[in-house]
Coordinates of C-alpha atoms and ligand atoms in Angstrom, one line a residue:
M1 CA 11.0 140.5 128.6
W2 CA 12.9 142.1 125.7
F3 CA 14.4 140.4 122.7
L4 CA 17.0 142.0 120.7
P5 CA 15.9 142.4 117.1
P6 CA 17.8 140.3 114.6
V7 CA 20.7 142.3 113.1
A8 CA 19.6 143.6 109.7
R9 CA 21.9 143.1 106.8
I10 CA 22.5 146.2 104.8
R11 CA 22.6 146.0 101.0
T12 CA 22.9 148.6 98.3
V13 CA 20.2 148.9 95.7
F14 CA 19.6 151.3 92.9
V15 CA 16.0 152.5 93.0
C16 CA 14.1 154.6 90.4
Q17 CA 12.6 157.6 92.0
Q18 CA 9.7 157.6 89.6
C19 CA 8.4 154.0 89.7
A20 CA 10.5 152.5 92.6
A21 CA 11.8 149.7 90.4
E22 CA 15.1 148.2 91.7
H23 CA 18.1 147.7 89.5
P24 CA 21.2 145.6 90.2
K25 CA 23.5 148.4 89.1
W26 CA 23.2 152.1 88.3
V27 CA 21.6 152.9 84.9
G28 CA 21.0 156.3 83.3
R29 CA 17.5 155.3 82.3
C30 CA 15.1 153.2 84.3
N31 CA 14.3 149.9 82.5
E32 CA 10.8 149.8 83.9
C33 CA 9.4 153.3 83.3
G34 CA 11.9 154.7 81.0
A35 CA 12.6 157.9 83.1
W36 CA 16.0 159.4 82.6
E37 CA 18.4 160.0 85.5
S38 CA 15.8 158.9 88.0
V39 CA 17.8 156.0 89.5
V40 CA 19.6 156.7 92.8
E41 CA 21.7 154.6 95.1
E42 CA 20.2 153.6 98.4
A43 CA 21.2 151.4 101.3
V44 CA 18.4 149.2 102.6
A45 CA 18.2 146.8 105.5
E46 CA 17.3 143.3 104.5
K47 CA 14.7 141.4 106.4
P48 CA 16.0 138.2 108.1
K49 CA 15.5 135.2 105.8
A50 CA 13.5 133.2 108.3
A51 CA 10.6 135.7 108.4
A52 CA 10.3 135.6 104.6
S53 CA 10.2 131.9 104.4
T54 CA 7.5 131.5 107.1
R55 CA 5.3 133.9 105.2
T56 CA 5.6 131.8 102.1
S57 CA 4.8 128.5 103.8
I58 CA 1.6 130.0 105.4
A59 CA 0.5 131.3 102.0
V60 CA 1.0 128.0 100.3
G61 CA 0.1 125.4 102.9
G62 CA -2.3 126.7 105.5
V63 CA -5.4 128.8 105.7
A64 CA -4.4 132.1 107.2
G65 CA -6.0 135.6 107.4
A66 CA -9.0 136.4 105.3
K67 CA -11.5 133.8 103.9
P68 CA -13.3 133.9 100.6
I69 CA -16.9 135.1 101.0
P70 CA -19.7 135.7 98.5
L71 CA -20.2 139.2 97.4
A72 CA -23.7 139.1 98.7
R73 CA -22.4 139.0 102.3
V74 CA -20.1 142.0 101.8
E75 CA -21.4 145.0 103.7
P76 CA -21.2 148.3 101.8
Q77 CA -19.3 151.0 103.7
A78 CA -20.9 154.0 102.1
H79 CA -23.0 154.8 105.2
R80 CA -19.9 154.8 107.4
R81 CA -18.2 157.8 105.8
T82 CA -17.3 160.7 108.1
T83 CA -17.8 164.1 106.7
T84 CA -14.8 166.5 107.1
G85 CA -16.8 169.7 107.6
L86 CA -15.4 171.0 104.2
E87 CA -18.1 170.4 101.6
E88 CA -15.8 170.6 98.6
L89 CA -13.4 168.1 100.2
D90 CA -16.2 165.7 100.9
R91 CA -17.3 165.9 97.3
V92 CA -13.8 165.2 96.1
L93 CA -13.5 162.2 98.4
G94 CA -16.9 160.9 97.3
G95 CA -18.9 161.8 100.4
G96 CA -16.4 161.9 103.2
L97 CA -13.5 159.9 104.7
V98 CA -13.9 156.1 104.7
P99 CA -12.7 154.2 107.8
G100 CA -9.3 152.7 107.2
S101 CA -8.7 154.7 104.1
V102 CA -5.3 156.3 103.5
T103 CA -5.2 159.6 101.7
L104 CA -2.2 161.2 100.2
L105 CA -2.4 165.0 100.1
G106 CA 0.2 166.4 97.7
G107 CA 1.1 169.9 96.5
D108 CA 3.8 172.5 96.3
P109 CA 5.1 174.1 99.5
G110 CA 2.9 176.9 100.8
I111 CA -0.2 175.7 98.9
G112 CA -2.1 174.9 102.1
K113 CA -1.6 171.2 102.9
S114 CA -0.9 171.8 106.6
T115 CA -3.8 174.2 106.7
I116 CA -6.4 171.8 105.3
G117 CA -4.9 169.0 107.3
L118 CA -5.4 170.9 110.5
Q119 CA -8.9 171.9 109.5
I120 CA -9.8 168.2 108.9
V121 CA -8.4 166.9 112.3
A122 CA -10.0 169.9 114.1
G123 CA -13.3 168.9 112.6
F124 CA -13.0 165.5 114.2
A125 CA -11.9 167.1 117.5
R126 CA -14.9 169.5 117.4
A127 CA -17.2 166.4 117.1
G128 CA -15.7 165.1 120.3
K129 CA -13.4 162.6 118.7
T130 CA -9.7 162.1 119.4
A131 CA -7.7 163.6 116.6
L132 CA -3.9 163.3 116.3
Y133 CA -1.7 165.6 114.2
V134 CA 1.8 164.2 113.8
S135 CA 4.0 167.1 112.9
G136 CA 7.5 166.4 111.6
E137 CA 7.9 169.7 109.9
E138 CA 6.7 172.2 112.5
S139 CA 7.0 172.5 116.2
P140 CA 3.8 172.3 118.4
E141 CA 4.2 176.1 118.9
Q142 CA 4.0 176.7 115.1
V143 CA 1.0 174.4 114.8
K144 CA -0.7 176.2 117.7
L145 CA -0.1 179.6 116.0
R146 CA -1.9 178.3 112.9
A147 CA -4.6 176.7 115.0
D148 CA -5.3 180.0 116.7
R149 CA -5.5 181.8 113.4
L150 CA -7.9 179.2 112.0
G151 CA -9.9 179.1 115.2
C152 CA -9.4 175.4 115.6
D153 CA -10.7 173.2 118.4
E154 CA -7.9 173.0 121.0
S155 CA -8.4 169.4 121.9
V156 CA -6.4 168.3 118.8
L157 CA -3.4 166.3 119.9
V158 CA -0.1 167.3 118.4
L159 CA 2.9 164.9 118.3
P160 CA 6.2 166.4 117.2
E161 CA 7.8 163.1 116.2
T162 CA 9.6 161.8 113.1
C163 CA 10.6 158.3 114.0
L164 CA 8.1 155.8 112.5
E165 CA 8.3 153.2 115.3
D166 CA 7.6 155.9 117.9
V167 CA 4.8 157.4 115.9
L168 CA 3.2 153.9 115.5
A169 CA 3.5 153.3 119.3
H170 CA 2.0 156.7 120.1
V171 CA -0.9 156.1 117.7
E172 CA -1.6 152.7 119.3
A173 CA -1.6 154.3 122.7
V174 CA -3.8 157.3 121.8
S175 CA -6.0 155.4 119.3
P176 CA -7.2 158.5 117.5
A177 CA -10.3 158.6 115.3
I178 CA -8.2 160.4 112.7
L179 CA -4.4 160.5 112.1
L180 CA -2.6 163.1 110.0
I181 CA 1.1 162.8 109.2
D182 CA 2.7 166.1 108.1
S183 CA 4.7 165.1 106.2
I184 CA 5.5 161.6 105.1
Q185 CA 8.9 162.8 103.8
T186 CA 10.0 163.6 107.4
V187 CA 9.1 160.2 108.8
H188 CA 11.9 157.7 109.0
S189 CA 12.3 154.2 110.2
R190 CA 15.1 153.2 112.6
E191 CA 15.3 149.9 110.7
L192 CA 16.5 151.5 107.6
S193 CA 19.8 153.3 107.3
S194 CA 18.9 155.6 104.4
A195 CA 18.1 159.2 105.0
A196 CA 14.6 160.5 105.8
G197 CA 12.8 161.4 102.6
S198 CA 14.6 158.8 100.5
V199 CA 12.8 156.4 98.3
A200 CA 13.2 153.4 100.7
Q201 CA 12.2 155.4 103.8
V202 CA 9.1 156.9 102.3
R203 CA 8.0 153.6 100.8
E204 CA 8.5 151.6 104.0
C205 CA 7.0 154.2 106.3
A206 CA 4.0 154.7 104.2
A207 CA 3.5 150.9 104.0
A208 CA 3.7 150.6 107.8
L209 CA 1.2 153.5 108.3
V210 CA -1.2 151.9 105.7
R211 CA -1.0 148.6 107.5
Q212 CA -1.9 150.3 110.8
A213 CA -4.7 152.3 109.2
K214 CA -6.3 149.2 107.8
A215 CA -5.9 147.1 111.0
R216 CA -7.5 149.8 113.1
A217 CA -10.0 151.0 110.4
R218 CA -8.8 154.5 111.0
P219 CA -8.8 157.2 108.3
T220 CA -5.3 158.4 107.8
I221 CA -4.0 161.3 105.9
L222 CA -0.4 161.6 104.7
V223 CA 0.9 165.0 103.5
G224 CA 3.5 164.7 100.7
H225 CA 5.6 167.3 99.0
V226 CA 5.7 167.6 95.3
T227 CA 9.0 167.8 93.5
K228 CA 9.9 170.3 90.8
E229 CA 8.9 167.7 88.2
G230 CA 5.4 167.6 89.7
T231 CA 5.5 164.2 91.2
I232 CA 5.4 163.5 94.9
A233 CA 9.0 163.5 96.2
G234 CA 10.5 160.1 96.2
P235 CA 8.6 157.2 94.8
R236 CA 5.6 157.3 92.7
V237 CA 5.0 154.0 94.5
L238 CA 3.4 156.1 97.3
E239 CA 0.5 156.7 94.9
H240 CA 0.1 152.9 94.7
V241 CA 0.1 152.1 98.4
V242 CA -2.6 154.7 99.4
D243 CA -6.3 154.6 98.5
T244 CA -6.7 158.2 97.5
V245 CA -4.4 160.8 96.0
L246 CA -5.4 164.4 96.2
Y247 CA -3.3 167.2 94.7
F248 CA -3.5 170.8 95.5
E249 CA -3.2 173.3 92.6
G250 CA -3.2 177.0 92.5
E251 CA -1.1 180.1 92.5
Q252 CA 0.9 180.9 95.6
G253 CA -0.2 184.6 95.5
G254 CA -3.7 184.1 94.4
G255 CA -6.3 182.9 96.9
L256 CA -7.8 180.1 94.8
R257 CA -6.9 176.5 95.4
L258 CA -8.0 173.5 93.5
L259 CA -8.0 170.1 95.1
R260 CA -8.0 167.3 92.5
A261 CA -8.5 163.6 93.1
V262 CA -6.1 161.8 90.8
K263 CA -6.8 158.4 92.3
N264 CA -9.7 157.4 94.5
R265 CA -10.6 153.8 95.5
F266 CA -13.7 155.1 97.3
G267 CA -15.1 157.7 95.0
P268 CA -14.8 159.5 91.7
T269 CA -11.5 160.5 90.2
N270 CA -10.8 163.8 88.5
E271 CA -13.4 165.4 90.7
V272 CA -12.3 168.9 91.7
G273 CA -12.9 170.9 94.9
V274 CA -12.5 174.6 94.8
F275 CA -11.3 176.5 97.9
E276 CA -10.3 180.0 98.7
M277 CA -7.4 180.6 101.1
E278 CA -8.4 183.1 103.7
E279 CA -6.8 184.2 106.9
T280 CA -9.1 181.8 108.8
G281 CA -8.2 178.9 106.5
L282 CA -9.5 177.3 103.4
K283 CA -13.1 178.0 102.6
D284 CA -15.4 176.2 100.2
V285 CA -16.1 178.0 97.0
A286 CA -19.4 177.1 95.4
D287 CA -19.3 179.7 92.6
A288 CA -15.7 179.3 91.3
S289 CA -16.3 180.5 87.8
R290 CA -17.3 184.0 89.0
L291 CA -14.1 184.1 91.1
L292 CA -12.0 183.0 88.2
L293 CA -13.3 185.6 85.9
A294 CA -13.4 188.4 88.5
E295 CA -10.1 190.0 87.3
R296 CA -10.7 189.6 83.6
P297 CA -9.5 192.7 81.8
A298 CA -12.2 194.5 79.8
G299 CA -11.4 195.3 76.2
A300 CA -7.9 193.7 76.2
S301 CA -6.7 191.6 73.3
G302 CA -5.6 188.0 73.8
S303 CA -8.2 187.0 76.4
A304 CA -10.8 184.3 75.7
V305 CA -13.1 182.5 78.0
F306 CA -13.3 178.7 78.0
P307 CA -15.9 176.6 79.9
T308 CA -13.8 173.6 81.0
I309 CA -15.2 170.5 82.7
E310 CA -13.4 169.5 85.9
G311 CA -14.7 166.1 87.0
T312 CA -18.4 166.7 86.8
R313 CA -18.4 170.4 87.2
P314 CA -18.1 173.1 84.7
L315 CA -15.7 176.0 85.4
L316 CA -15.2 179.1 83.3
V317 CA -11.5 179.9 82.9
E318 CA -9.7 182.7 81.1
V319 CA -7.2 181.8 78.4
Q320 CA -4.6 184.6 78.0
A321 CA -2.3 184.9 75.0
L322 CA 0.4 187.5 74.3
A323 CA 2.0 187.5 70.9
A324 CA 4.9 190.1 70.9
R325 CA 7.3 190.7 68.0
S326 CA 10.5 188.8 68.7
A327 CA 14.1 189.9 68.2
L328 CA 15.2 186.3 68.5
A329 CA 16.0 183.9 65.7
M330 CA 14.2 181.3 67.7
P331 CA 11.1 183.0 69.2
R332 CA 10.1 182.1 72.7
R333 CA 7.1 179.9 73.4
T334 CA 6.1 180.0 77.1
T335 CA 3.0 178.3 78.5
L336 CA 1.5 178.2 82.0
G337 CA -1.2 175.8 83.0
L338 CA -1.4 174.3 79.5
D339 CA 0.6 171.6 77.7
A340 CA 3.5 173.2 75.8
N341 CA 3.4 170.6 73.0
R342 CA -0.3 171.3 72.5
I343 CA 0.5 175.0 72.1
A344 CA 3.2 174.3 69.6
V345 CA 0.8 172.2 67.5
L346 CA -2.0 174.9 67.7
T347 CA 0.5 177.6 66.8
A348 CA 1.5 175.7 63.7
I349 CA -2.1 175.2 62.8
V350 CA -2.9 178.9 63.2
D351 CA 0.2 179.8 61.1
K352 CA -0.7 177.5 58.3
R353 CA -4.5 177.9 58.2
A354 CA -4.9 181.6 59.1
G355 CA -1.5 183.0 58.0
L356 CA -0.7 184.9 61.2
K357 CA 3.1 184.7 60.8
L358 CA 3.5 183.6 64.4
Y359 CA 7.1 182.6 63.7
E360 CA 8.0 186.3 64.0
H361 CA 6.5 186.5 67.5
D362 CA 7.3 185.5 71.0
L363 CA 4.3 183.7 72.3
F364 CA 3.1 183.4 75.9
V365 CA -0.1 181.5 76.7
S366 CA -1.5 180.9 80.1
I367 CA -4.6 180.1 82.1
A368 CA -5.4 182.8 84.6
G369 CA -5.7 181.8 88.3
G370 CA -3.0 179.1 88.4
I371 CA -5.3 176.4 87.0
R372 CA -4.2 173.6 84.8
V373 CA -6.3 172.7 81.8
Q374 CA -5.6 169.5 79.9
E375 CA -8.8 169.2 77.8
P376 CA -8.4 169.3 74.0
A377 CA -11.7 171.2 74.1
A378 CA -9.6 174.3 75.1
D379 CA -8.1 174.4 71.6
L380 CA -10.6 176.8 70.1
A381 CA -10.4 179.3 73.0
I382 CA -6.5 179.1 72.8
I383 CA -6.6 179.8 69.1
A384 CA -9.0 182.7 69.5
A385 CA -6.8 184.2 72.2
I386 CA -3.7 183.8 70.1
G387 CA -5.4 185.3 67.1
S388 CA -6.8 188.2 69.1
S389 CA -3.3 189.0 70.5
A390 CA -1.5 188.7 67.2
R391 CA -4.1 191.0 65.5
D392 CA -4.3 193.2 68.6
T393 CA -8.0 193.1 68.4
P394 CA -10.0 192.2 71.5
L395 CA -12.6 189.4 71.4
P396 CA -16.2 190.3 72.2
Q397 CA -16.6 190.3 76.0
D398 CA -19.7 188.1 76.1
V399 CA -18.5 185.1 74.1
V400 CA -17.2 181.7 75.3
F401 CA -15.3 179.2 73.1
F402 CA -14.8 175.5 73.1
G403 CA -13.9 172.8 70.6
E404 CA -11.0 170.5 69.7
V405 CA -8.9 171.4 66.7
G406 CA -7.3 168.8 64.4
L407 CA -4.2 169.2 62.3
A408 CA -6.1 170.0 59.2
G409 CA -7.6 172.9 61.0
E410 CA -11.0 171.2 61.4
V411 CA -13.0 171.9 64.6
R412 CA -14.1 168.6 66.3
A413 CA -17.0 167.9 68.5
V414 CA -16.5 167.8 72.3
R415 CA -18.4 166.3 75.2
H416 CA -20.6 168.0 77.8
A417 CA -21.5 170.8 75.5
E418 CA -24.8 171.6 77.2
T419 CA -23.2 171.7 80.7
R420 CA -20.6 174.1 79.4
L421 CA -23.2 176.3 77.8
R422 CA -25.4 176.4 80.9
E423 CA -22.5 177.5 83.1
A424 CA -21.7 180.2 80.5
R425 CA -25.3 181.4 80.5
K426 CA -25.4 181.4 84.3
L427 CA -22.5 183.9 84.3
G428 CA -24.1 186.2 81.9
F429 CA -22.4 185.2 78.6
E430 CA -24.6 185.6 75.5
R431 CA -22.8 183.9 72.8
A432 CA -20.8 180.7 72.3
I433 CA -18.6 179.7 69.4
I434 CA -18.5 175.9 69.3
P435 CA -17.9 173.0 66.8
A436 CA -20.5 172.9 64.0
A437 CA -21.0 169.2 64.6
T438 CA -21.9 169.9 68.2
E439 CA -24.2 172.8 67.4
R440 CA -26.4 170.5 65.2
Q441 CA -27.4 168.2 68.0
L442 CA -27.9 170.7 70.7
R443 CA -30.5 172.7 72.5
P444 CA -28.8 175.8 73.8
P445 CA -30.1 177.4 77.0
D446 CA -32.4 180.4 76.6
G447 CA -30.6 183.7 76.1
L448 CA -27.5 182.2 74.6
S449 CA -26.9 182.2 70.9
V450 CA -24.6 179.6 69.5
S451 CA -22.5 179.8 66.4
G452 CA -21.0 176.6 65.0
V453 CA -17.6 176.7 63.2
A454 CA -16.2 173.8 61.2
S455 CA -12.6 175.0 60.8
V456 CA -10.1 177.5 62.1
S457 CA -10.6 179.7 59.1
D458 CA -14.3 179.6 59.8
L459 CA -13.5 180.8 63.3
F460 CA -11.5 183.7 62.0
T461 CA -14.2 184.7 59.5
T462 CA -16.9 184.5 62.2
L463 CA -14.8 186.8 64.5
W464 CA -13.2 189.3 62.1
Ligands
ADP501 N1 -2.0 185.2 108.1 C1 -2.4 184.6 107.0 N2 -3.5 185.0 106.3 C2 -3.9 184.4 105.2 N3 -3.3 183.4 104.6 C3 -2.2 182.9 105.2 C4 -1.7 183.5 106.4 N4 -0.6 182.8 106.8 C5 -0.5 181.8 105.9 N5 -1.4 181.9 104.9 C6 -1.6 181.0 103.8 O1 -1.2 179.7 104.1 C7 -0.3 179.3 103.1 C8 0.6 178.3 103.8 O2 -0.2 177.1 104.1 P1 0.4 175.8 104.6 O3 -0.7 175.0 105.0 O4 1.5 176.0 105.6 O5 1.1 175.2 103.3 P2 1.9 173.8 103.1 O6 1.7 173.0 104.3 O7 1.2 173.2 101.9 O8 3.3 174.2 102.9 C9 0.4 180.5 102.6 O9 0.9 180.3 101.3 C10 -0.7 181.5 102.7 O10 -1.4 181.4 101.4
MG502 MG1 3.1 172.3 105.7

């Protein structure tokens, strides 16, 4: 027997696209998170009052759902993780996918989200498990083409469906061991009148999928697009409802892809997996530093090598700077993969402490390979690269630099110095210029000589 669902009342709300806070009227700036022009108008269907009041009465009066239990009786889940077949991904996840975990996989278009998604579900299929790939973006034929190219197991089930209610019903019927939704922005609920991809839709659909994943202890992966601003389109709230958030980084053209865990309820955050995009899919890269430095120009000015720490692993990256005489009254400052404010501060420090007259130059600073570096430990390498370009003198090829630089031009100690130095030595570097304070407490690896510098002017005297 069928019952008609209660007629939903539609109301208009004003929702912030950054933090999903609701406002009674439109405002130019969100009261909650302070973001400008992030509030958009949306129509949402209200739930019938009765349902809401029942829920409250259960919560207050009766004993429903879970019971309190001593921690001693809680079973750890670590042994139940399923490996994905991609070692780097497993490491980022903390050892594999946890049952009932929901993972958000974000990144720019074309970065490889569908590729890795298909590789994951195909891994489950290869192990003889039911794997379901819900494709709202591509037709089954397109998915098949990719699967052929990647050499995927053909028992993967593909569902070209975008309606949430139908997706949930199919998932219940098929009961897969893994579910992948590509992408969450294409899924929409019939119960809401707003368009697919809107804040309300994305939030409600993700919440429903999370409930189902938890109820069935099924690992679920949601693919999400990243907007121009670098957040996953629609609400940041998506990051709050899922267990794990992974972002793909890397250059479209280049083959290298970094997968970063920005949130992880079941493992380490800030851990980074490195992959290479090949015709047959994403491949684990164990020796990323070598790959990152492979195209480093020999004898060119403005290039400095910086051993960064991503999660727990060291990575050697190349900082490139180009200082070119400017014809503009306001010279240009362009950065790629680095914080623009940080570069502005470092430029001012170099100007003041080393007298390079950078205000007469356009300045471009980037990290090669499409990688983002946020560590202040990069300061010394950035300054060395800028100095080298401004003076048009190449830095020695076999030197790495790290150290944080303060406003007074002082070079401050940084963490994980020995790990950085070991990685540099492993790749054949013979010298490191590091903070003097760090040098004093350190045992450098054999074959690597270390020079400590206390200030920016010290650095310039050491170099030139
Ligand atoms: N024939 C091919 N050989 C090698 N790489 C390819 C090939 N076709 C596509 N790619 C890679 O796959 C990427 C697209 O991956 P995809 O998983 O569809 O991205 P997303 O789902 O994040 O938009 C392309 O940018 C390209 O790097
Ligand atoms: Mg895709």
